[in-house]
Amino acid sequence: MADSTKDPLFGFIRRRVTAKQVQGAIDGKENPFTRLPHSDRYHKILEARKKLPVYTQMDDFYEMYAKHQIIVVVGETGSGKTTQIPQFVVYSDMPQTKGKIVACTQPRRLATMSAAKRVADEMDVRLGKQVGYSIRFEDMTDPGTTILKYMTDGLLLREAMNDPDFERYSTIILDEAHERTVATDSLMGLLKSLVKRRKDLKIIVMSATLDALKFQKYFTIDEPAPLFKVPGRTHPVGIFYTREPEPDYVEAAIRTVIMIHRTEDPGDILVFLTGQEEIEDACRKIKIEADDLVANDPDTVGPLSCIPLYSSLPPQQQQRIFDPAPPPRVSDGPPGRKVIVSTNIAETSLTVDGVVYVVDPGFSKQKLYNPRIRVESLLVSPISKSSAQQRAGRAGRTRPGKCFRLFTEKDFMKELEEHMHPEILRCNLSSTVLDLVKVGVKDLVRFDWVDAPAPETLMRALELLNFLAALDDDGNLTPLGTKMSAFPLDPQMSKMLITSPEFDCSQEILTIVAMLSVPNFWSRPNNRRKEADIAKELLSLPDGDHLTLINVFNEYQNNLNDSKWAWNNYISARALAEAANVRAQLLRIMERLEIDLVTKSHPDQTRHYVDIRKALVCGYFMQVAHREGDKGSYLTIKDNQVVSLHPSCGLDTQPEWVLFNEFVLTTRPYIRTVTEIRPEWLLELAANYYDLKLFTDGETKRALQRVLNRLRKKQGKKNAKAAASNKKQSEKKEAAS
Ligand SMILES: Nc1ncnc2c1ncn2[C@@H]1O[C@H](COP(=O)(O)OP(=O)(O)OP(=O)(O)O)[C@@H](O)[C@H]1O
């Protein structure tokens, strides 16, 4: 803690800040950060803040914060961790005096933005000024002014590449640590080794569940990190279970929403389902049933609006969850109600003022990685007890609430696991490994993980990076790998971008990568599916979905980014605008790395498409499938998984060889975003991976062998021709001399 430092905020010399001094500044007439008088709204919010359990413990917090370099904070949902602790820190004398700032990480983008917005309001400053946020491809901060930055954990991890000692920060707060995302886990490992070098850096690890002991032990420097425990919550949440297990959780969720709407007091509802399709479908059904209810009983049942929420929705549409509930139909009629139907992106850190009821069927889609077959998939699985607590915690934030669990209490006690398995044990680690190697982690096996990943998963990541030539055989970063790590993208995508100038198509690959980085932009409204499909078909190119992405983007630009054009073609203009923004940012990185921005228009467009497809192969040669005779299915290369083309695929035939962007497991395994390729490109452009000695026997190997033989024969003929011509030349020379 800064001894004898003149503090610009409080203007006095002191040993450490006390709660009383901060309290004085908070209650003061003037905002210490802007030097403007506090607004009325500030005082109104302050009243509510003062009732939060964390707030009442400010003094204890400062005492612990002054004494220790690392603190673990644990408190129930809604106790005020996310919004108050970072403010306590910025009000202390550390960050401002040293020109450093405070970071607070969140696992999710939506929570990052909404927490920053709330805290900016609480501090009476403009979002993006003293309080801001940073998420991938969006920076809402003002260097020089921002002192508190909410950011995704993934982004802070990326910052470590250029600033491994986190020199910009005085305090790093890892929020929602119990979620155990790969990025938070990696940050914990990096920070643990950093605290020895940076004695002035403070770390706060915040968790909503009582597994804090694990973090305390992990962060043992001389002794385990101390625990700052926040008891209690502001408003009670009543928990209700079903008597019997529900056979169809979606149907049960819809029924529960309707029951609440008919019988419960006013207040909005948050329902947790597992994925986009399920959510859109449930929204439609809820709306139909609710409209029926209102039509039959307009005097007692108010209007109901239903808002979907999932991660692939464009941010603007996600913000709709904060819209007010619909007003009564007539001035003295029954009040309206808002229902948000969401995936688990609304599970943590989020406060939607007005949500009183939570409906929790107990399932979510969870990432699973099988390193043996290199497949990462999302599977609908039961949630953990701590997730269920988080979900219930979304009610009762601004007033008492109720949570309806659509499973029995016995199942809750006996069947649900305490916590989810950490993500590091369930996902593909190639991006993380590249990031960590770039940060300087030499030995990933001996890295101080909170929970070490499976050796096979690490091997797979190293193998991929080695085949992509990002790492050499000793696991060191190559110059290519260094360049790849500069992009906030999957390693395959960055490799593709870097190689694209060799194929005269970096502009096109840039477009493909940008389009793949934004949410699904095709819209398919239920009552106009046919029209939407026809529009899509007209924009699709027969050689592949990747080429279609270029076509859609170019058409949109040719139509001067006209949202009417997008609307008429059943395309989300917002998603395309986001793609244009992502593209511009990636372009700046390419310029910085001096990667040529080229496009070569051939008179023959097909030849240009060949070049683009070859560039795709340079990144995605491990994601290739071979058609299985005339069975209509494909077999993935080396891993031999039987897959089908996803129904969204725009190819008009079933080519023998295809490259795919994604493996998805729904009712059965599919490959999505697919483009036709030639097998000879695989043998030429990824010879190490396509060394046929490494293939198991089977039709794919035989097919590749035939291609190889053909290539060799062709090469043999070429060589023989060249030798014959050389011979002729020398004979001529000899005869002449
Ligand atoms: N956008 C908002 N509108 C109204 N009230 C809010 C808002 N954000 C936060 N609050 C209030 O502040 C309280 C504390 O929120 P905060 O996110 O800091 O809690 P938390 O302890 O971090 O919980 P969790 O772990 O569930 O995120 C909420 O319960 C709510 O009363």
XYZ file of N, CA and C and ligand atoms in Angstrom, residues 52 76-84 118 176 208 348-351 353 390 394 397-398, ligand 1:
97
model
N -26.672 -3.064 0.300
C -26.045 -4.327 -0.124
C -25.111 -4.854 0.965
N -22.778 -14.548 -1.515
C -23.935 -15.054 -2.272
C -24.238 -14.191 -3.481
N -25.001 -14.745 -4.385
C -25.393 -13.973 -5.561
C -26.164 -12.741 -5.104
N -25.855 -11.636 -5.713
C -26.587 -10.412 -5.403
C -26.073 -9.665 -4.187
N -24.986 -10.161 -3.564
C -24.517 -9.469 -2.359
C -23.739 -8.200 -2.713
N -23.349 -8.077 -3.991
C -22.710 -6.829 -4.412
C -21.245 -6.950 -4.807
N -20.772 -8.183 -5.025
C -19.349 -8.369 -5.336
C -18.958 -7.644 -6.629
N -19.681 -7.966 -7.712
C -19.298 -7.471 -9.034
C -19.331 -5.946 -9.119
N -20.337 -5.358 -8.504
C -20.480 -3.910 -8.662
C -19.725 -3.119 -7.584
N -19.642 -3.637 -6.357
C -19.090 -2.803 -5.280
C -17.585 -2.964 -5.069
N -23.690 -0.508 -15.329
C -24.264 -0.281 -13.999
C -23.291 0.517 -13.119
N -16.347 -14.144 -10.756
C -16.993 -15.400 -11.154
C -15.948 -16.509 -11.348
N -18.816 -17.023 -6.209
C -20.135 -16.978 -5.596
C -20.425 -18.245 -4.816
N -24.885 -15.754 -14.694
C -24.060 -15.090 -13.681
C -23.952 -13.595 -13.941
N -23.696 -12.895 -12.863
C -23.357 -11.460 -12.910
C -24.425 -10.527 -13.452
N -25.493 -11.071 -13.991
C -26.444 -10.201 -14.671
C -27.578 -9.807 -13.723
N -27.933 -8.530 -13.743
C -29.123 -8.096 -13.020
C -30.077 -7.520 -14.044
N -33.325 -5.697 -13.859
C -34.247 -5.098 -12.899
C -35.657 -5.527 -13.302
N -26.869 -20.106 -8.827
C -26.665 -18.886 -9.615
C -27.952 -18.477 -10.319
N -30.701 -14.961 -9.908
C -31.125 -13.907 -10.850
C -32.447 -13.298 -10.412
N -33.132 -9.777 -6.888
C -32.013 -8.843 -6.914
C -32.460 -7.439 -6.523
N -33.630 -7.067 -6.992
C -34.074 -5.728 -6.587
C -35.326 -5.818 -5.707
N -28.473 -3.030 -13.667
C -28.933 -3.011 -12.426
N -30.138 -2.468 -12.145
C -30.619 -2.449 -10.891
N -29.967 -2.963 -9.850
C -28.772 -3.508 -10.042
C -28.189 -3.568 -11.350
N -27.004 -4.194 -11.243
C -26.845 -4.496 -9.944
N -27.900 -4.093 -9.228
C -28.116 -4.277 -7.793
O -26.895 -4.581 -7.174
C -26.961 -5.864 -6.548
C -25.615 -6.503 -6.552
O -25.236 -6.878 -7.862
P -23.829 -7.533 -8.115
O -23.800 -7.942 -9.533
O -22.751 -6.645 -7.630
O -23.903 -8.805 -7.163
P -22.931 -10.056 -7.054
O -22.668 -10.310 -5.630
O -21.751 -9.848 -7.927
O -23.820 -11.214 -7.592
P -23.572 -12.236 -8.790
O -22.443 -13.083 -8.419
O -24.855 -12.922 -8.851
O -23.315 -11.398 -9.971
C -28.050 -6.599 -7.296
O -28.634 -7.621 -6.536
C -29.044 -5.464 -7.545
O -29.788 -5.210 -6.413
